[in-house]
mmCIF file of C-alpha atoms in Angstrom:
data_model
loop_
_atom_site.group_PDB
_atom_site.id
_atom_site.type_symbol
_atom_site.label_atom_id
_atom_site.label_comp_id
_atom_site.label_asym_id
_atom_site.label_seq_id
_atom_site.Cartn_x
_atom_site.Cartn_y
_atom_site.Cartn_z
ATOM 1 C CA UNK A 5 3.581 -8.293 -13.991
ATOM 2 C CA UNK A 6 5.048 -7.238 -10.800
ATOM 3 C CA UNK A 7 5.452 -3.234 -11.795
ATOM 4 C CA UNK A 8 1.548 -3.576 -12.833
ATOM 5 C CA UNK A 9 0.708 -4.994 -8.839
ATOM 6 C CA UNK A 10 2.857 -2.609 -7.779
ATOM 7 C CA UNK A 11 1.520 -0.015 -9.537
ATOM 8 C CA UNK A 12 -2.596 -1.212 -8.545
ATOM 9 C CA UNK A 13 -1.713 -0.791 -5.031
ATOM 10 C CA UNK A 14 -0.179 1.920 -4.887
ATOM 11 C CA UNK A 15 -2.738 3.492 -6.771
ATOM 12 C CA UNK A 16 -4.893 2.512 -4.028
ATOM 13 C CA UNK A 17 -2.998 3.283 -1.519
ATOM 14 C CA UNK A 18 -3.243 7.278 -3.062
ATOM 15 C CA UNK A 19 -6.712 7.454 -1.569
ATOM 16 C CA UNK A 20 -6.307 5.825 1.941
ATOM 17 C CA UNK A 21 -6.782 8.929 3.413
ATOM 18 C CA UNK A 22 -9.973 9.686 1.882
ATOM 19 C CA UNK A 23 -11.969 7.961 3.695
ATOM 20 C CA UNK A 24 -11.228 10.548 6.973
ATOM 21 C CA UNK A 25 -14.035 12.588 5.254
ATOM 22 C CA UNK A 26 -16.655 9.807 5.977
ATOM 23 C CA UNK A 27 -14.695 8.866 8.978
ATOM 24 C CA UNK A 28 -12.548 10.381 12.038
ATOM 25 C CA UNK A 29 -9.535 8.081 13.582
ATOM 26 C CA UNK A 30 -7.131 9.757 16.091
ATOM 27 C CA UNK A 31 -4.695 12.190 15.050
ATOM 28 C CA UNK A 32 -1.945 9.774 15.128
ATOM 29 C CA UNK A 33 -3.622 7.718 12.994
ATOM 30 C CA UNK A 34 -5.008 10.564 10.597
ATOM 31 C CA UNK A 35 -1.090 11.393 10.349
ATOM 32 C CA UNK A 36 -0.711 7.724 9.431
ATOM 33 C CA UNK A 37 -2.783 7.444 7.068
ATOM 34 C CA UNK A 38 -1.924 10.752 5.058
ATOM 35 C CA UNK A 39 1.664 10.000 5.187
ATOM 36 C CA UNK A 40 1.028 6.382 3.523
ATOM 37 C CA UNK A 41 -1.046 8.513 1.098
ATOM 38 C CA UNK A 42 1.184 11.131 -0.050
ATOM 39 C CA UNK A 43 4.158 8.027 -0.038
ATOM 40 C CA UNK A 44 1.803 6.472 -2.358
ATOM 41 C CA UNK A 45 1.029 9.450 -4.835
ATOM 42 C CA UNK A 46 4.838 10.035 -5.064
ATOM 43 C CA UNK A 47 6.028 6.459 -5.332
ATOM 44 C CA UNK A 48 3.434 6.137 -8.032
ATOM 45 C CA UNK A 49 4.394 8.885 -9.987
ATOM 46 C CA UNK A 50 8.025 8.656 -9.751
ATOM 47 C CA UNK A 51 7.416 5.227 -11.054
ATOM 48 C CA UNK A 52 5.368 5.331 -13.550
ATOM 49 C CA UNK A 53 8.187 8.341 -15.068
ATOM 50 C CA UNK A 54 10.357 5.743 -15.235
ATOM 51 C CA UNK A 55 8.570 2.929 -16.990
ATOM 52 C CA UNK A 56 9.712 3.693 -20.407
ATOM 53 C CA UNK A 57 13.180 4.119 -19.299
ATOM 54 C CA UNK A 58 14.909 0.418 -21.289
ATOM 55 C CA UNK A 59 13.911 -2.237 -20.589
ATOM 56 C CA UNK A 60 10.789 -0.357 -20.550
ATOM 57 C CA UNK A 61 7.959 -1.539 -18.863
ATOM 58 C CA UNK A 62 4.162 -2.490 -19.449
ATOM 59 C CA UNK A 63 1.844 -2.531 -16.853
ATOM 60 C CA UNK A 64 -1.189 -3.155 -18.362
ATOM 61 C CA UNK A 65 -1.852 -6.467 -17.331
ATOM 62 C CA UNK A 66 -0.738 -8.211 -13.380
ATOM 63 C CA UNK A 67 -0.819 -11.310 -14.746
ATOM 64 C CA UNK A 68 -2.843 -13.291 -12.374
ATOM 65 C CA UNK A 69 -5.330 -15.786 -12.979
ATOM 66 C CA UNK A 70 -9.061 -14.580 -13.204
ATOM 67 C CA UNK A 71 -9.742 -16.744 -9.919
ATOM 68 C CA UNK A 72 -6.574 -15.016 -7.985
ATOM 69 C CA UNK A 73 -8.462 -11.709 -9.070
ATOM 70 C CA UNK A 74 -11.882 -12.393 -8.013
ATOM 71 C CA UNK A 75 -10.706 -13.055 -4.889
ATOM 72 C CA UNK A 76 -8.445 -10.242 -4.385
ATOM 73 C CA UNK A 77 -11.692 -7.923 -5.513
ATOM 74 C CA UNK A 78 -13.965 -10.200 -2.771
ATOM 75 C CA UNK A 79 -11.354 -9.063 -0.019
ATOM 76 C CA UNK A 80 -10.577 -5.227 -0.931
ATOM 77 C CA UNK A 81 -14.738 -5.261 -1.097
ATOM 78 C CA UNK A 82 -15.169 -7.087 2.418
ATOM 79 C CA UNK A 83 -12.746 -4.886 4.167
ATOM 80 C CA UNK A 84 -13.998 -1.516 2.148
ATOM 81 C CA UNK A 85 -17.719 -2.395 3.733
ATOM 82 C CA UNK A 86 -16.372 -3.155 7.131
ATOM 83 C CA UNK A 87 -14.269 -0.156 7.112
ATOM 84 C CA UNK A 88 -17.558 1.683 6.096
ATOM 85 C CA UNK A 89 -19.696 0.304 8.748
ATOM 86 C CA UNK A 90 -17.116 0.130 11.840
ATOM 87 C CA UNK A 91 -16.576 3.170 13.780
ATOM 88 C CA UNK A 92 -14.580 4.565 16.751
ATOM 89 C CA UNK A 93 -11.893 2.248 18.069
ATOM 90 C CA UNK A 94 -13.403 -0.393 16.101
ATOM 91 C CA UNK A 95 -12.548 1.699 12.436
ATOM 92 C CA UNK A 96 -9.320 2.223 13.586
ATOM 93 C CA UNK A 97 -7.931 -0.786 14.438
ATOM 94 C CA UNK A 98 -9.560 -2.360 11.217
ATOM 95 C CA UNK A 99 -7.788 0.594 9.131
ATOM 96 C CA UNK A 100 -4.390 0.057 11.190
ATOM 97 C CA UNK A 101 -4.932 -3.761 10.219
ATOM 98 C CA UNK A 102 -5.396 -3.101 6.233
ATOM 99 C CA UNK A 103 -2.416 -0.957 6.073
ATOM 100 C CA UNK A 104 -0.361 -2.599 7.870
ATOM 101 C CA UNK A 105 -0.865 -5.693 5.671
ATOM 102 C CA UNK A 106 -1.016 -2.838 2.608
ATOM 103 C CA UNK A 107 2.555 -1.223 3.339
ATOM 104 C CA UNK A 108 3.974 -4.578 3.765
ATOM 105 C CA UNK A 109 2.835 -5.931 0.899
ATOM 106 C CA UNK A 110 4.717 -2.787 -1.014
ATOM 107 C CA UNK A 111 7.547 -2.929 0.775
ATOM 108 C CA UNK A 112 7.945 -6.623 0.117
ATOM 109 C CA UNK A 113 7.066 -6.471 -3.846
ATOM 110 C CA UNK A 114 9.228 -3.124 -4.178
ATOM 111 C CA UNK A 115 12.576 -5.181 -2.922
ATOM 112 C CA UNK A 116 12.143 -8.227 -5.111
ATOM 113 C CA UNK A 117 11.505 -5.908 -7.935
ATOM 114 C CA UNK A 118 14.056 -4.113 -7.202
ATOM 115 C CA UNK A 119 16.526 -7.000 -7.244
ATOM 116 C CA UNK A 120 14.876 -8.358 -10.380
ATOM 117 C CA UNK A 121 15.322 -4.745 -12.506
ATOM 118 C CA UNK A 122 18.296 -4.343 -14.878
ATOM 119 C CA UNK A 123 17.711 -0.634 -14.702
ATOM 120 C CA UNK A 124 19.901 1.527 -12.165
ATOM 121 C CA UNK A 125 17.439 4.370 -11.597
ATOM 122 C CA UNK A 126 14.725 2.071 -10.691
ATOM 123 C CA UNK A 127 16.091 -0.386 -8.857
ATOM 124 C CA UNK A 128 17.559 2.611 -6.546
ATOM 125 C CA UNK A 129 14.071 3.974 -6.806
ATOM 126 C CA UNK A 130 12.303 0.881 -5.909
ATOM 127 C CA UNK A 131 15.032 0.361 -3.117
ATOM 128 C CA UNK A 132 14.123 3.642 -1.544
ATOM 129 C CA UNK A 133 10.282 2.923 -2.159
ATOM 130 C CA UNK A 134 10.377 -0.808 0.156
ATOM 131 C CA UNK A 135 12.504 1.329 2.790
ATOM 132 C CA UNK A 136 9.878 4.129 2.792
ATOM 133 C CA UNK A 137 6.963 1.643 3.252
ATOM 134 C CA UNK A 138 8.932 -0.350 5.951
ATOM 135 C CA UNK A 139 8.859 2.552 8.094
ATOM 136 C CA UNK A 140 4.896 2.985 7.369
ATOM 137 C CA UNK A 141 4.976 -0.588 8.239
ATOM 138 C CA UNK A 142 6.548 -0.084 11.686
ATOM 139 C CA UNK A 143 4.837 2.898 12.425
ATOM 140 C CA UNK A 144 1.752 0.908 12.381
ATOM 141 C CA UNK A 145 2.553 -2.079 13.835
ATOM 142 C CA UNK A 146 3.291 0.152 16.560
ATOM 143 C CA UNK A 147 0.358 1.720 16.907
ATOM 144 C CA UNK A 148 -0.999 -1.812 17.028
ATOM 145 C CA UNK A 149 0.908 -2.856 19.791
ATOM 146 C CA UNK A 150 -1.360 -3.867 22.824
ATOM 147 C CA UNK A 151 -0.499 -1.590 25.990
ATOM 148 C CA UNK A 152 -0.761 -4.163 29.254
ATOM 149 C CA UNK A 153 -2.994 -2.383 31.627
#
């Protein structure tokens, strides 16, 4: 069940970057935010080319209880409106705030999947994946950090 949460997010996390054509964030951010979504695309596909390999892998179902996923659905919709209606500094700290919580989560999911996989190629896949999304990770946390005056 963990490949198919895996999988969901980063799926998601393909079209972060889509929503600079509703809205504009600084170019450090837009950078950001492209980055995490061309990780994403590539983590993703890799991936999902090596599902099959044995054991092979179905991720058709995460596995959580229909409670666990109404509320996940309730949250991704409350921060997708917010995102929506925020704008200038106020968009961009909410977007820094959902991907930093976003690349975490993937970097944290791809290491204990990664130590739970009997299969070389993913595991060192999946190894280089939770690396990759650590270093989204810092990069926004940094760009979170509060400057004193």
């Amino acid at each position: 069940h963990g490949y198919a949460l895996l999988m969901e997010v980063l799926g998601n996390e393909t079209r972060v970057s889509g929503i600079l054509g509703m809205k504009s964030a600084t170019a450090v951010t837009e950078a950001i935010l492209r980055g995490i979504s061309a990780a994403a695309t590539v983590a993703r596909d890799d991936l999902a080319a090596l599902l099959p390999e044995t054991p092979p892998i179905d991720v058709g179902a995460t596995g959580l209880p229909l409670l666990e996923t109404d509320a996940r659905n309730r949250l991704e919709n409350q921060e997708t409106v917010g995102l929506l209606l925020s704008s200038g500094p106020t968009f961009e700290r909410r977007i820094l705030l959902t991907q930093e919580k976003a690349t975490g989560y993937v970097a944290a999911l791809s290491e204990g999947l990664a130590s739970a996989d009997p299969n070389p190629a993913r595991r060192d896949r999946l190894t280089e994946l939770s690396r990759r999304f650590l270093q989204l990770n810092a990069e926004l946390r940094d760009r979170l950090t509060i400057k004193p005056d």
